């Protein structure tokens, strides 16, 4: 028999997963990212198109409060 705390944890985990799933405006895998240009470590501009010409590109977005 599950304890009350275990049931609460399962409920919270399930609600979190549902909330993440309901985000309609999130980018979907395999969608094409909009074109952008950013400076590299030396300050030279690098565009997404330049990176794509070398092969597949993976964009990672970190969300943090630091």
PDB file of C-alpha atoms in Angstrom:
ATOM      1  CA  UNK A   1       0.000   0.000   0.000  1.00  0.00           C
ATOM      2  CA  UNK A   2       1.370   3.402  -0.956  1.00  0.00           C
ATOM      3  CA  UNK A   3       1.830   5.972   1.737  1.00  0.00           C
ATOM      4  CA  UNK A   4       0.269   9.419   1.552  1.00  0.00           C
ATOM      5  CA  UNK A   5       3.615  11.054   0.736  1.00  0.00           C
ATOM      6  CA  UNK A   6       4.293   8.640  -2.132  1.00  0.00           C
ATOM      7  CA  UNK A   7       0.859   9.326  -3.614  1.00  0.00           C
ATOM      8  CA  UNK A   8       1.459  13.073  -3.385  1.00  0.00           C
ATOM      9  CA  UNK A   9       4.818  12.742  -5.116  1.00  0.00           C
ATOM     10  CA  UNK A  10       3.262  10.714  -7.943  1.00  0.00           C
ATOM     11  CA  UNK A  11       0.480  13.290  -8.282  1.00  0.00           C
ATOM     12  CA  UNK A  12       2.941  16.193  -8.446  1.00  0.00           C
ATOM     13  CA  UNK A  13       5.142  14.347 -10.964  1.00  0.00           C
ATOM     14  CA  UNK A  14       2.128  13.562 -13.155  1.00  0.00           C
ATOM     15  CA  UNK A  15       0.882  17.159 -13.034  1.00  0.00           C
ATOM     16  CA  UNK A  16       4.336  18.458 -13.954  1.00  0.00           C
ATOM     17  CA  UNK A  17       4.518  16.134 -16.939  1.00  0.00           C
ATOM     18  CA  UNK A  18       1.058  17.204 -18.086  1.00  0.00           C
ATOM     19  CA  UNK A  19       1.929  20.881 -17.699  1.00  0.00           C
ATOM     20  CA  UNK A  20       5.047  20.430 -19.829  1.00  0.00           C
ATOM     21  CA  UNK A  21       3.057  18.559 -22.446  1.00  0.00           C
ATOM     22  CA  UNK A  22       0.387  21.274 -22.675  1.00  0.00           C
ATOM     23  CA  UNK A  23       2.807  24.012 -23.713  1.00  0.00           C
ATOM     24  CA  UNK A  24       1.518  24.725 -27.195  1.00  0.00           C
ATOM     25  CA  UNK A  25       4.031  27.443 -28.084  1.00  0.00           C
ATOM     26  CA  UNK A  26       7.120  25.299 -27.462  1.00  0.00           C
ATOM     27  CA  UNK A  27       9.379  24.441 -30.380  1.00  0.00           C
ATOM     28  CA  UNK A  28       8.872  20.919 -31.626  1.00  0.00           C
ATOM     29  CA  UNK A  29      11.744  18.635 -32.554  1.00  0.00           C
ATOM     30  CA  UNK A  30      12.814  18.893 -36.188  1.00  0.00           C
ATOM     31  CA  UNK A  31      11.372  22.389 -36.628  1.00  0.00           C
ATOM     32  CA  UNK A  32      13.625  24.797 -38.489  1.00  0.00           C
ATOM     33  CA  UNK A  33      15.056  27.491 -36.218  1.00  0.00           C
ATOM     34  CA  UNK A  34      14.841  31.100 -37.396  1.00  0.00           C
ATOM     35  CA  UNK A  35      18.017  32.538 -38.907  1.00  0.00           C
ATOM     36  CA  UNK A  36      20.256  34.474 -36.500  1.00  0.00           C
ATOM     37  CA  UNK A  37      23.832  35.712 -36.199  1.00  0.00           C
ATOM     38  CA  UNK A  38      25.841  35.871 -32.975  1.00  0.00           C
ATOM     39  CA  UNK A  39      29.458  36.692 -32.152  1.00  0.00           C
ATOM     40  CA  UNK A  40      31.862  33.821 -31.516  1.00  0.00           C
ATOM     41  CA  UNK A  41      34.504  33.760 -28.763  1.00  0.00           C
ATOM     42  CA  UNK A  42      36.727  36.105 -30.817  1.00  0.00           C
ATOM     43  CA  UNK A  43      33.919  38.552 -31.602  1.00  0.00           C
ATOM     44  CA  UNK A  44      33.492  37.447 -35.223  1.00  0.00           C
ATOM     45  CA  UNK A  45      29.893  37.082 -36.445  1.00  0.00           C
ATOM     46  CA  UNK A  46      28.704  33.516 -37.025  1.00  0.00           C
ATOM     47  CA  UNK A  47      25.316  32.791 -38.555  1.00  0.00           C
ATOM     48  CA  UNK A  48      23.182  29.731 -38.153  1.00  0.00           C
ATOM     49  CA  UNK A  49      23.416  29.197 -41.922  1.00  0.00           C
ATOM     50  CA  UNK A  50      27.222  28.990 -41.662  1.00  0.00           C
ATOM     51  CA  UNK A  51      26.947  26.343 -38.973  1.00  0.00           C
ATOM     52  CA  UNK A  52      24.337  24.391 -40.948  1.00  0.00           C
ATOM     53  CA  UNK A  53      26.639  24.303 -43.979  1.00  0.00           C
ATOM     54  CA  UNK A  54      29.098  22.230 -41.908  1.00  0.00           C
ATOM     55  CA  UNK A  55      26.487  19.647 -40.902  1.00  0.00           C
ATOM     56  CA  UNK A  56      23.655  19.115 -38.423  1.00  0.00           C
ATOM     57  CA  UNK A  57      23.217  21.754 -35.702  1.00  0.00           C
ATOM     58  CA  UNK A  58      21.756  21.147 -32.253  1.00  0.00           C
ATOM     59  CA  UNK A  59      20.498  24.187 -30.332  1.00  0.00           C
ATOM     60  CA  UNK A  60      20.359  23.865 -26.555  1.00  0.00           C
ATOM     61  CA  UNK A  61      18.593  26.423 -24.388  1.00  0.00           C
ATOM     62  CA  UNK A  62      19.554  26.583 -20.732  1.00  0.00           C
ATOM     63  CA  UNK A  63      17.007  27.932 -18.324  1.00  0.00           C
ATOM     64  CA  UNK A  64      18.449  29.129 -15.080  1.00  0.00           C
ATOM     65  CA  UNK A  65      18.189  31.771 -12.436  1.00  0.00           C
ATOM     66  CA  UNK A  66      21.851  32.697 -12.040  1.00  0.00           C
TER      67      UNK A  66
END
